[in-house]
CSV table of C-alpha atoms in Angstrom, one decimal:
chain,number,residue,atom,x,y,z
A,13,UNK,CA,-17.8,-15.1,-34.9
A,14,UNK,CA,-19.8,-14.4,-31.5
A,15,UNK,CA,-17.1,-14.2,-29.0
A,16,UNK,CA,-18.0,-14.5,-24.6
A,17,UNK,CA,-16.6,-12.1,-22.4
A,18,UNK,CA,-13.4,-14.1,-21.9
A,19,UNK,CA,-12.1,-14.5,-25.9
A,20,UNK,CA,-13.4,-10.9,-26.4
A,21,UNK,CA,-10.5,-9.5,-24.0
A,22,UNK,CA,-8.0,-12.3,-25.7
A,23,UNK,CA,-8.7,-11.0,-28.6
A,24,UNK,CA,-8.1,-7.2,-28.0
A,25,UNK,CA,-5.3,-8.3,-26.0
A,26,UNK,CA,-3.5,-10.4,-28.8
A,27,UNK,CA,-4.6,-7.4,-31.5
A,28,UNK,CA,-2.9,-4.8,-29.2
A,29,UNK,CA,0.2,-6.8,-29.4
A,30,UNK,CA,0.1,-7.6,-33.4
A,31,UNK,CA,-0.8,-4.0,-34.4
A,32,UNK,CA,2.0,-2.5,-31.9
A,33,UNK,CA,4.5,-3.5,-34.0
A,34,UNK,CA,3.0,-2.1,-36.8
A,35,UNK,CA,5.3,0.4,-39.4
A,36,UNK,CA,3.2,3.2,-38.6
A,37,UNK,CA,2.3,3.6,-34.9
A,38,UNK,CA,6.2,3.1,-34.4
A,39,UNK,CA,6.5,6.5,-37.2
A,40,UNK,CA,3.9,7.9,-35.0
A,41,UNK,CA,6.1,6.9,-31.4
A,42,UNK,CA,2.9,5.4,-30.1
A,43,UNK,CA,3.7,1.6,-31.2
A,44,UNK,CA,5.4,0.7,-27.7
A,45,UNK,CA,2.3,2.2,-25.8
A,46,UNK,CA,-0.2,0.3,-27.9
A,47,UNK,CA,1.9,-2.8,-27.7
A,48,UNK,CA,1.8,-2.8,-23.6
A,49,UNK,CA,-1.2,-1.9,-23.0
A,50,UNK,CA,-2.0,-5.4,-24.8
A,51,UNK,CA,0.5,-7.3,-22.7
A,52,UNK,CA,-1.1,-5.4,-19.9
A,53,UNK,CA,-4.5,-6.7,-21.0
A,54,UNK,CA,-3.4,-10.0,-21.3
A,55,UNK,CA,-1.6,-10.5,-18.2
A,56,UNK,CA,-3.9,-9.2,-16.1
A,57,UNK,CA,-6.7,-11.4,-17.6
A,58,UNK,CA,-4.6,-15.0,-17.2
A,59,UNK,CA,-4.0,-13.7,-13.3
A,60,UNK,CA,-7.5,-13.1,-12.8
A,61,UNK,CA,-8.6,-16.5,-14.9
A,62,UNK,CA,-5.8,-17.7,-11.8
A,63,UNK,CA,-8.2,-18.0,-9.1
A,64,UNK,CA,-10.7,-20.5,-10.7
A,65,UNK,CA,-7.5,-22.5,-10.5
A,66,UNK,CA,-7.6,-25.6,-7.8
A,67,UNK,CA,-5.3,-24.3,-4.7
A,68,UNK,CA,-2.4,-27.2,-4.9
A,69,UNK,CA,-1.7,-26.7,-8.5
A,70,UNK,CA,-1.5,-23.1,-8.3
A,71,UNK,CA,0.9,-23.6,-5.8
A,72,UNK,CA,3.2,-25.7,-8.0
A,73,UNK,CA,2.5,-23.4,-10.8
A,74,UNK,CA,3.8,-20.1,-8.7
A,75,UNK,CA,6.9,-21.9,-7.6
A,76,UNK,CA,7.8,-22.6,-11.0
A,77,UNK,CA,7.0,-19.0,-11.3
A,78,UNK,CA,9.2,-17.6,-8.9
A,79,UNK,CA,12.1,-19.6,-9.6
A,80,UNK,CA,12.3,-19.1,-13.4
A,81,UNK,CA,11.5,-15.2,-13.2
A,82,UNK,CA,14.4,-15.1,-10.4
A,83,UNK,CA,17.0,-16.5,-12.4
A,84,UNK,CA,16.0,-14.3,-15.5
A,85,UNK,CA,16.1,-11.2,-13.4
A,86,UNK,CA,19.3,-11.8,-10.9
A,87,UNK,CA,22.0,-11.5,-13.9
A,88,UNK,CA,19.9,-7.9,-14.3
A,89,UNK,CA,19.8,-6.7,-10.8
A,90,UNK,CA,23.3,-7.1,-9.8
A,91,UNK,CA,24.4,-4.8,-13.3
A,92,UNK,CA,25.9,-1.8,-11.4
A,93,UNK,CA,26.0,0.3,-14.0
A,94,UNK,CA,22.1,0.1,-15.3
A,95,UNK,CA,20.0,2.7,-14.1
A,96,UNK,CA,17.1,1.9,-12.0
A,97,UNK,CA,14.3,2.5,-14.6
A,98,UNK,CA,16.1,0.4,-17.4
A,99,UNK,CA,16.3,-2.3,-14.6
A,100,UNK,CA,12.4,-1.7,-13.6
A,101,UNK,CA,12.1,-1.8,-17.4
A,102,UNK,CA,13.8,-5.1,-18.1
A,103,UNK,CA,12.7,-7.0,-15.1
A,104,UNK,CA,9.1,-6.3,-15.9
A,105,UNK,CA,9.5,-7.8,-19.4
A,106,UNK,CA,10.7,-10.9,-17.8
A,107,UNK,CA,7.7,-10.8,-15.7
A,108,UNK,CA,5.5,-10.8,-18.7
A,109,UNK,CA,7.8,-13.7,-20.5
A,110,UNK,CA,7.9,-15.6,-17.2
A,111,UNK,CA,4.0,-15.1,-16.8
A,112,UNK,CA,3.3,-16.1,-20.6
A,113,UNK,CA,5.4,-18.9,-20.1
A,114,UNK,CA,4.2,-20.7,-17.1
A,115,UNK,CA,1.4,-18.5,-15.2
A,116,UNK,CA,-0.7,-19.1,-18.6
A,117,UNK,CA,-0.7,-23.0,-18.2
A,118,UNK,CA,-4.5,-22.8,-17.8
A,119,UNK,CA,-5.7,-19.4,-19.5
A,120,UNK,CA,-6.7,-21.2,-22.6
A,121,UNK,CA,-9.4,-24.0,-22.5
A,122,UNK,CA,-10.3,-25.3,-26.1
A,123,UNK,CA,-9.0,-25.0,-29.1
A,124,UNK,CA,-11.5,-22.6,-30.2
A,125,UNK,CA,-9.5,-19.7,-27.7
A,126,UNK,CA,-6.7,-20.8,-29.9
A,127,UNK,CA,-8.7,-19.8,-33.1
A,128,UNK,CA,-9.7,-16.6,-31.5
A,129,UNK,CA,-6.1,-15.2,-31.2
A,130,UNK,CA,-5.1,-16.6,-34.5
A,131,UNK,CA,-8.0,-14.9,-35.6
A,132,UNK,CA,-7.4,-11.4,-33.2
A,133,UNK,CA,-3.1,-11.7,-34.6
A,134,UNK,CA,-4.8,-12.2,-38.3
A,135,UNK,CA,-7.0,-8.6,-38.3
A,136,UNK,CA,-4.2,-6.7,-36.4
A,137,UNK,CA,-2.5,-7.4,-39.6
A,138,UNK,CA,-4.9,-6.5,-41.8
A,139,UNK,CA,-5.1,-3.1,-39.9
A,140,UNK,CA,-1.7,-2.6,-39.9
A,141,UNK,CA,-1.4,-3.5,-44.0
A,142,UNK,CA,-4.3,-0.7,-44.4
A,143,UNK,CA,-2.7,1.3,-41.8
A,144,UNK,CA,1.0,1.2,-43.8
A,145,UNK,CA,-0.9,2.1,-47.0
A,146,UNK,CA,-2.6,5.3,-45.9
A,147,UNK,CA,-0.2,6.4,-44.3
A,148,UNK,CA,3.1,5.7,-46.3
A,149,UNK,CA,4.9,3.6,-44.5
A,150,UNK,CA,6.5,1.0,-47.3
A,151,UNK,CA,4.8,-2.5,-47.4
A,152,UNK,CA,8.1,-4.2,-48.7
A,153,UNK,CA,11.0,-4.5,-46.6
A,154,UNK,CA,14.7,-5.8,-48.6
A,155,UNK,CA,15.6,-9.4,-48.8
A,156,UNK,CA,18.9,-9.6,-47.6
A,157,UNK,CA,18.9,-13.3,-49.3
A,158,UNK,CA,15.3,-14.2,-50.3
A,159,UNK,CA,13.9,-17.2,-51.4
A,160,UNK,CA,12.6,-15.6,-55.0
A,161,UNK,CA,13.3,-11.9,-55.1
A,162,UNK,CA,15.0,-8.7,-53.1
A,163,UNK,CA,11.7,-7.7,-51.4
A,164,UNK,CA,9.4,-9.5,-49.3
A,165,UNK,CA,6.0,-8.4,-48.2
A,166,UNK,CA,5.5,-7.2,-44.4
A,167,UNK,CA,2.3,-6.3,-43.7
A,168,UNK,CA,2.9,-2.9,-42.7
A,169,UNK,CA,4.8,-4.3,-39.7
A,170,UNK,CA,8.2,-3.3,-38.9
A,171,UNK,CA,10.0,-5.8,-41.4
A,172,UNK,CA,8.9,-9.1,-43.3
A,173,UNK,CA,10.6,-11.8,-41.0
A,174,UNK,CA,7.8,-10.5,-38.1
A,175,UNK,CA,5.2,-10.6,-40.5
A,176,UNK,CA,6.1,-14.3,-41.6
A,177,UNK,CA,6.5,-15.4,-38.1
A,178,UNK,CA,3.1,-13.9,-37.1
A,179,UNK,CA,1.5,-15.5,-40.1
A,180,UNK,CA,2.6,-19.0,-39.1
A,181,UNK,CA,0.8,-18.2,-35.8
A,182,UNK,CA,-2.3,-17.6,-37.5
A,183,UNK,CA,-1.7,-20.7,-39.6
A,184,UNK,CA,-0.6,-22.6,-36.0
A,185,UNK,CA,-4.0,-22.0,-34.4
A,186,UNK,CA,-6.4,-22.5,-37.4
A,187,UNK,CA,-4.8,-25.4,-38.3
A,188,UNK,CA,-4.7,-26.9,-35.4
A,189,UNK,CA,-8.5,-26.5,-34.5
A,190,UNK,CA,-9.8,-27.6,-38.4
A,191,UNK,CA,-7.2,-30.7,-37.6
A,192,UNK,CA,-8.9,-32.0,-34.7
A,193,UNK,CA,-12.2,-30.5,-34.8
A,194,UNK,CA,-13.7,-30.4,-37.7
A,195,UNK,CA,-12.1,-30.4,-40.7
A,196,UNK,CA,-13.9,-27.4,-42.8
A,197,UNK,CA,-13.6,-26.6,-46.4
A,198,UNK,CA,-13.6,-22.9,-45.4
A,199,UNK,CA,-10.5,-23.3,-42.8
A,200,UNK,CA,-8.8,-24.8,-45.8
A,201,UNK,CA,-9.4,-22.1,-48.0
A,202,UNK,CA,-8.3,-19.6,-45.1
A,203,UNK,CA,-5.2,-21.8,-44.5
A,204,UNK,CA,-3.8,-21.8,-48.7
A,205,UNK,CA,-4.5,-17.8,-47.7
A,206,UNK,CA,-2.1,-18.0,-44.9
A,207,UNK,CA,0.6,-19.7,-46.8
A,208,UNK,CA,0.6,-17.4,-49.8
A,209,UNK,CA,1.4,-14.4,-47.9
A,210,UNK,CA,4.1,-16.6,-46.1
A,211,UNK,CA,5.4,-17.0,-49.5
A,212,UNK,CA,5.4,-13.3,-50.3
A,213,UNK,CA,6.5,-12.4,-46.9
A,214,UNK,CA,9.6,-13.9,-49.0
A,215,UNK,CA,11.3,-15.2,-45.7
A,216,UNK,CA,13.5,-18.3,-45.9
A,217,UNK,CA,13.8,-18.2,-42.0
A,218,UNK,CA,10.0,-18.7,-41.3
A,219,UNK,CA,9.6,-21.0,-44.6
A,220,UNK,CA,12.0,-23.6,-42.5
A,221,UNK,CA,9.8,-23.1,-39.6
A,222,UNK,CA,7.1,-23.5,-41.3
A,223,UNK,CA,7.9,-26.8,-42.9
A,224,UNK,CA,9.6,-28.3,-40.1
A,225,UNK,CA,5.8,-27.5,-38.0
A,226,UNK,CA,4.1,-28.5,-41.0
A,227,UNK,CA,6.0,-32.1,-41.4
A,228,UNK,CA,6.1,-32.8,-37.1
A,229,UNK,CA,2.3,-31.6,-36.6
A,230,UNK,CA,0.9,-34.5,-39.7
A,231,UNK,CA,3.0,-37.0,-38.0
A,232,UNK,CA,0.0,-38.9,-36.8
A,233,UNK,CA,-0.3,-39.9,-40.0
A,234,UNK,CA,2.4,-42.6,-39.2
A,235,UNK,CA,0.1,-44.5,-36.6
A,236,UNK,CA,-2.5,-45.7,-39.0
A,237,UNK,CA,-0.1,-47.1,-41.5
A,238,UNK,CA,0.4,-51.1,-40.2
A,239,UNK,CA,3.5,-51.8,-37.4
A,240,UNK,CA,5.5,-53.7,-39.9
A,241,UNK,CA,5.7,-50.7,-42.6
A,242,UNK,CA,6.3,-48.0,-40.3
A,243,UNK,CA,9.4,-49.5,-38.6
A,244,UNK,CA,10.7,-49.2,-42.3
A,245,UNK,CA,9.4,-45.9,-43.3
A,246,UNK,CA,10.3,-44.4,-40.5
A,247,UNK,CA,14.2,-45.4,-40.7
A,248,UNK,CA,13.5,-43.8,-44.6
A,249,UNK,CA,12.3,-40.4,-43.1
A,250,UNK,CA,15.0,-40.3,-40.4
A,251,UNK,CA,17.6,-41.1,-43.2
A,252,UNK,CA,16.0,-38.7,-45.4
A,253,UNK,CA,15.5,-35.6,-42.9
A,254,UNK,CA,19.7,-36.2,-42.5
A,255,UNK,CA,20.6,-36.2,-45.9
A,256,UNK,CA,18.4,-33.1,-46.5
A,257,UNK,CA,19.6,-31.4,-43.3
A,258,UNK,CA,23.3,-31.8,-44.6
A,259,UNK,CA,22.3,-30.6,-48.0
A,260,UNK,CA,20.5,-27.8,-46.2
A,261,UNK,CA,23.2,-26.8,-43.6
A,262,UNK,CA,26.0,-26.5,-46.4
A,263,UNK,CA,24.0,-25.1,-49.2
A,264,UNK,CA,22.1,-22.7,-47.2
A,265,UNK,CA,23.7,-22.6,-43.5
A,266,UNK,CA,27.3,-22.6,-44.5
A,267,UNK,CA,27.3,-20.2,-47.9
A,268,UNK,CA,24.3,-17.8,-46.3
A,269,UNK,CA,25.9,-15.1,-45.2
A,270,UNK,CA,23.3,-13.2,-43.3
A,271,UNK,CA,23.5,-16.4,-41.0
A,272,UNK,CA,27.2,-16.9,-40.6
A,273,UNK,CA,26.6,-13.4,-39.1
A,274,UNK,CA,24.3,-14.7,-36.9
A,275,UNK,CA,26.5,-17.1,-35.7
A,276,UNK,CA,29.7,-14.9,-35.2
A,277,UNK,CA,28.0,-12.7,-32.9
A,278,UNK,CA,27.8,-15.6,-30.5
A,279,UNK,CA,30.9,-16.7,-31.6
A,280,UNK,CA,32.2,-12.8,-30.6
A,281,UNK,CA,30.3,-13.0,-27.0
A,282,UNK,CA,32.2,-15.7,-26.2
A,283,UNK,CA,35.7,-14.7,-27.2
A,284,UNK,CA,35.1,-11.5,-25.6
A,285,UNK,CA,33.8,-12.9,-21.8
A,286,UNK,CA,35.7,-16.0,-21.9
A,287,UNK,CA,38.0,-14.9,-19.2
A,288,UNK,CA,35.2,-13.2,-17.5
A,289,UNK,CA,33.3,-15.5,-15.4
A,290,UNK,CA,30.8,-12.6,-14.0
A,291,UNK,CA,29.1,-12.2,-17.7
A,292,UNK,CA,29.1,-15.5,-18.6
A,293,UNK,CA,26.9,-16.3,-15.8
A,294,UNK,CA,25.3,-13.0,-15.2
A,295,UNK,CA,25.3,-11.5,-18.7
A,296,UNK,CA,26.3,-8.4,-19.7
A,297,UNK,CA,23.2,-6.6,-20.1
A,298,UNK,CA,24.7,-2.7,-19.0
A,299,UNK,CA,26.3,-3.5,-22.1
A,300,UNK,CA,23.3,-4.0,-24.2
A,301,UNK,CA,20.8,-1.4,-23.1
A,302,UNK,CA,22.5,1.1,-20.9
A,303,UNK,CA,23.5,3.5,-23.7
A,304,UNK,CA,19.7,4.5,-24.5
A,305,UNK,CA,20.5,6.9,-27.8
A,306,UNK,CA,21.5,4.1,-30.0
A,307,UNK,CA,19.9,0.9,-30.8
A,308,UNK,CA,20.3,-2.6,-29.2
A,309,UNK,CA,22.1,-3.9,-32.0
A,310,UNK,CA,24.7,-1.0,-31.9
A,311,UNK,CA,25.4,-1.3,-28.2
A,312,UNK,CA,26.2,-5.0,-28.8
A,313,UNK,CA,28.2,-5.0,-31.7
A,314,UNK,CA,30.2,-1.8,-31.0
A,315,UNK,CA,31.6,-3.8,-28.2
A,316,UNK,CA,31.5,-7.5,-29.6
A,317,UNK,CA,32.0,-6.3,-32.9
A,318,UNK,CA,30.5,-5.7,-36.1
A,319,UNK,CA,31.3,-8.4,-38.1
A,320,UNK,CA,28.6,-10.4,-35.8
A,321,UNK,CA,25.0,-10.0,-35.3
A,322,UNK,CA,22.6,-10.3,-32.5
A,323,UNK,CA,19.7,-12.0,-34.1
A,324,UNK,CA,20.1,-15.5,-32.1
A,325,UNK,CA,18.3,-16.0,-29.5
A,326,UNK,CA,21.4,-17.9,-27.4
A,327,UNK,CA,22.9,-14.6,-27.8
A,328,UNK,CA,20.2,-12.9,-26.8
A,329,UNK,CA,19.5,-14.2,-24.0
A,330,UNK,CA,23.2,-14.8,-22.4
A,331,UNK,CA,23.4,-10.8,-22.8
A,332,UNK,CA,20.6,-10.0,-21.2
A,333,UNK,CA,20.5,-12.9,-18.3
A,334,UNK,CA,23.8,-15.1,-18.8
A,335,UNK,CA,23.7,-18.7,-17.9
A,336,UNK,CA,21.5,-17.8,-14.6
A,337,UNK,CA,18.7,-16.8,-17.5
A,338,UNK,CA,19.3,-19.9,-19.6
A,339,UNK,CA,18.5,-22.1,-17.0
A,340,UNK,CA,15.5,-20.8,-16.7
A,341,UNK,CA,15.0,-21.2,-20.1
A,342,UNK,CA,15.8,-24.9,-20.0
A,343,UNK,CA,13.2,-25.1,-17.3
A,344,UNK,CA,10.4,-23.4,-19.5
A,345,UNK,CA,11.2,-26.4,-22.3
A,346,UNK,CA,12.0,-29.3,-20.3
A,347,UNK,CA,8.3,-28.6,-18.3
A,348,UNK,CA,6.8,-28.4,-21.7
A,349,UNK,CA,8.5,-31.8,-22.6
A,350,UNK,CA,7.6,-33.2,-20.1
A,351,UNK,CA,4.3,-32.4,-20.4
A,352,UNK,CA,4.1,-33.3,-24.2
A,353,UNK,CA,5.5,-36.9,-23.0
A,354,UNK,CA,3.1,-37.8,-20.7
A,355,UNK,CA,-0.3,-36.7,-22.5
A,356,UNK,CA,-2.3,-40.0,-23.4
A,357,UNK,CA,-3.5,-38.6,-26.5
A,358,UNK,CA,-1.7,-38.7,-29.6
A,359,UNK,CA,-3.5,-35.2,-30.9
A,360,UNK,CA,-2.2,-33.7,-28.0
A,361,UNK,CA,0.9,-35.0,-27.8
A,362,UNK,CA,1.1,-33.6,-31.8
A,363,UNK,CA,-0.2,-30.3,-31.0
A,364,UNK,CA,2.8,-29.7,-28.2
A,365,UNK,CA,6.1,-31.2,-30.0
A,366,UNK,CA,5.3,-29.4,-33.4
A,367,UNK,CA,4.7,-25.9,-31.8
A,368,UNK,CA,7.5,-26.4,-28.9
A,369,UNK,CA,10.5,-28.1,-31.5
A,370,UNK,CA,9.2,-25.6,-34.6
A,371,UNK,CA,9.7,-22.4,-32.0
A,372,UNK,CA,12.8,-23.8,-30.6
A,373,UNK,CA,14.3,-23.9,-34.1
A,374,UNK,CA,13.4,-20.2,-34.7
A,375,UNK,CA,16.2,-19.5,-31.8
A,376,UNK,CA,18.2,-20.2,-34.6
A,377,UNK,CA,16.7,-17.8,-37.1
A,378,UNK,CA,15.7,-15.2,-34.8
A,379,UNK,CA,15.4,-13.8,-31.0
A,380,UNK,CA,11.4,-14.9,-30.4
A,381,UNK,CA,12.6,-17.2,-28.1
A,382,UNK,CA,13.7,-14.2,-25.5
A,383,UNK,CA,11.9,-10.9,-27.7
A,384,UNK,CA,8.0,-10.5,-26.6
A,385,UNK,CA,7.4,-7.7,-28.7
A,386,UNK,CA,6.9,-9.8,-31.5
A,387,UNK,CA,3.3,-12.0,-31.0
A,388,UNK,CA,4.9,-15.0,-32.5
A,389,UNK,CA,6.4,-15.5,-28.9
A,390,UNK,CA,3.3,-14.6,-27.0
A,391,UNK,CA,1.3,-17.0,-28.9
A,392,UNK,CA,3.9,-20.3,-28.6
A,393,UNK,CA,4.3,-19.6,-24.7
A,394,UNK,CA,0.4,-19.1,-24.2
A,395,UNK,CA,-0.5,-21.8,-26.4
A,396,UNK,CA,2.3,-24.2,-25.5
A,397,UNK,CA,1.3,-23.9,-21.9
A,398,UNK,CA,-2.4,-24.1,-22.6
A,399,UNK,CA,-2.3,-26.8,-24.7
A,400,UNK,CA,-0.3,-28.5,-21.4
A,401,UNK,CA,-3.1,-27.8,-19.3
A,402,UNK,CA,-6.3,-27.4,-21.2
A,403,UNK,CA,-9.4,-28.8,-18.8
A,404,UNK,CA,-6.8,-30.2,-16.6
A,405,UNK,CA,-6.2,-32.9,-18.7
């Protein structure tokens, strides 16, 4: 794969990102350093690919910028008792989600930049595997409920679930050029590839991602049956995808406990602020990174409690930025909407709901949605955006 000047630095940019969360650099305390001078790499490059951009819509575009990085940051600036540096700290990471999200909308031109980082997120983990085996760090992280086993395969990253979500990039991107491009035995092999290690990754988070992206993105397939017949099968599928959503929901939702964890710590954030309109809209995040000798999770749950969790992204993102920062959420989603709505094409059209709904559904699973150290949330914002924008169309 000959790669121009342009995919070369997406790709070091994207393998910075993967390989920073790898098991090993983080034993070795250089993982976070790696992993930003990727973002650093990357967001530099999409400002500089900025000027080619045509004056009036790079106007709109930094408005939308503005605006959305605003309300992420206020409910962080007006925290008295966050120092200045963890401030500086978590208002820059905003930057980089708010940049990702919307600044990107025309860093990506084809599909074949899309292959590019699948391919650059694909041999970052194929370092970090060898990486994890030279140097000890364990290449099975515990099921806490798996699909087959107690142990699921991560890559040498820092657990399995990351390694299954970055997978289903990879798969995302090849797929998505061998769909509407050309169709090649060899993608096809490379894809089966991709979904074994999904399955050994042994996540039943990302397999529900997967399938739900997998169903939405061979939708097309409805257009070419006649009018008649598809008015009928689809009212079977939308019956169907009920029935096997409320089978789901109580078999797995309702009796899993790692997830009714998931959902008590939400449940906990909002017993605790209800009479406290200040974190509700501005979040609470003094609470959550303040204390820098323990862990996130600690922080949270020492005040919250720890019969919740904090792996939803809701929560997430109401600690950090409170309904100020979801807003700006909704305005990330309902742009991309939007945008999916209105393209003329139906392979476009495809491309954007299947990515945007499939990532939206991991908010329920896990934080990618708000957390951009893992590159399963760099590669839906830059993608989704691109795909938005790609050659102005």
């Amino acid at each position: 794969m000959i790669l121009n000047k342009k995919r070369l630095i997406m790709f070091i940019a994207f393998f910075l990102i993967t390989i920073g969360n790898s098991g090993f650099l983080t034993i070795l305390g250089i993982n976070n350093i790696v992993e930003y001078l990727g973002y650093a790499i990357l967001i530099i490059h999409i400002y500089i690919e900025r000027i080619t951009i045509p004056n009036e819509y790079k106007k709109n575009i930094s408005i939308q910028f503005i605006i959305v990085w605003a309300l992420f940051s206020f409910g962080i600036i007006v925290q008295n008792e966050l120092s200045l540096l963890i401030k500086a700290r978590l208002i820059f990471s905003m930057f980089i989600l708010s940049s990702l999200a919307i600044t990107s909308e025309c860093y990506i031109e084809s599909l074949k930049d899309v292959k590019v980082i699948s391919y650059a997120i694909l041999f970052a983990m194929v370092c970090s595997t060898i990486l994890g085996a030279i140097g000890g760090f364990s290449l099975l992280t515990y099921a806490t409920e798996g699909i087959f086993s107690d142990w699921g395969f991560n890559g040498g990253l820092q657990h399995k679930n990351y390694f299954a979500a970055d997978i289903i990039a990879c798969f995302i991107g090849i797929y998505f050029y061998n769909k509407f491009n050309n169709n090649r035995k060899k993608y096809i092999i490379m894809l089966l590839l991709l979904f074994s290690l999904l399955i050994l990754a042994n996540s039943r988070g990302a397999l529900v991602i997967f399938i739900i992206f997998f169903i939405l993105a061979n939708s097309d397939k409805l257009i070419k049956i006649k009018k008649e017949q598809r008015r009928y099968l689809l009212g079977f599928l939308i019956i169907l995808i009920c029935i096997s959503g409320g089978i789901y929901f109580n078999s797995i939702v309702s009796n899993s406990g790692s997830y009714l964890y998931r959902l008590q710590g939400l449940i906990n954030f909002f017993d605790y602020y209800s009479d406290s309109y200040f974190y509700l809209i501005f979040g609470n995040a003094e609470m959550a990174f303040s204390d820098t000798d323990v862990s996130y999770n600690e922080n949270v749950r020492s005040v919250l409690g720890w019969d919740g969790t904090t792996e939803l992204a809701l929560l997430s993102i109401l600690i950090k930025n409170g309904i100020l920062g979801l807003i700006g959420y909704i305005i990330i989603f309902i742009n991309i909407i939007k945008c999916g709505v209105k393209k003329s094409k139906i392979q476009n059209k495809i491309m954007i709901i299947s990515l945007l709904i499939s990532f939206l559904i991991s908010g329920m699973i896990e934080t990618y949605i708000s957390n951009i150290n893992i590159v399963y949330s760099a590669f839906c914002y830059v993608v989704m955006a691109g795909l938005c924008n790609i050659k102005y169309d």
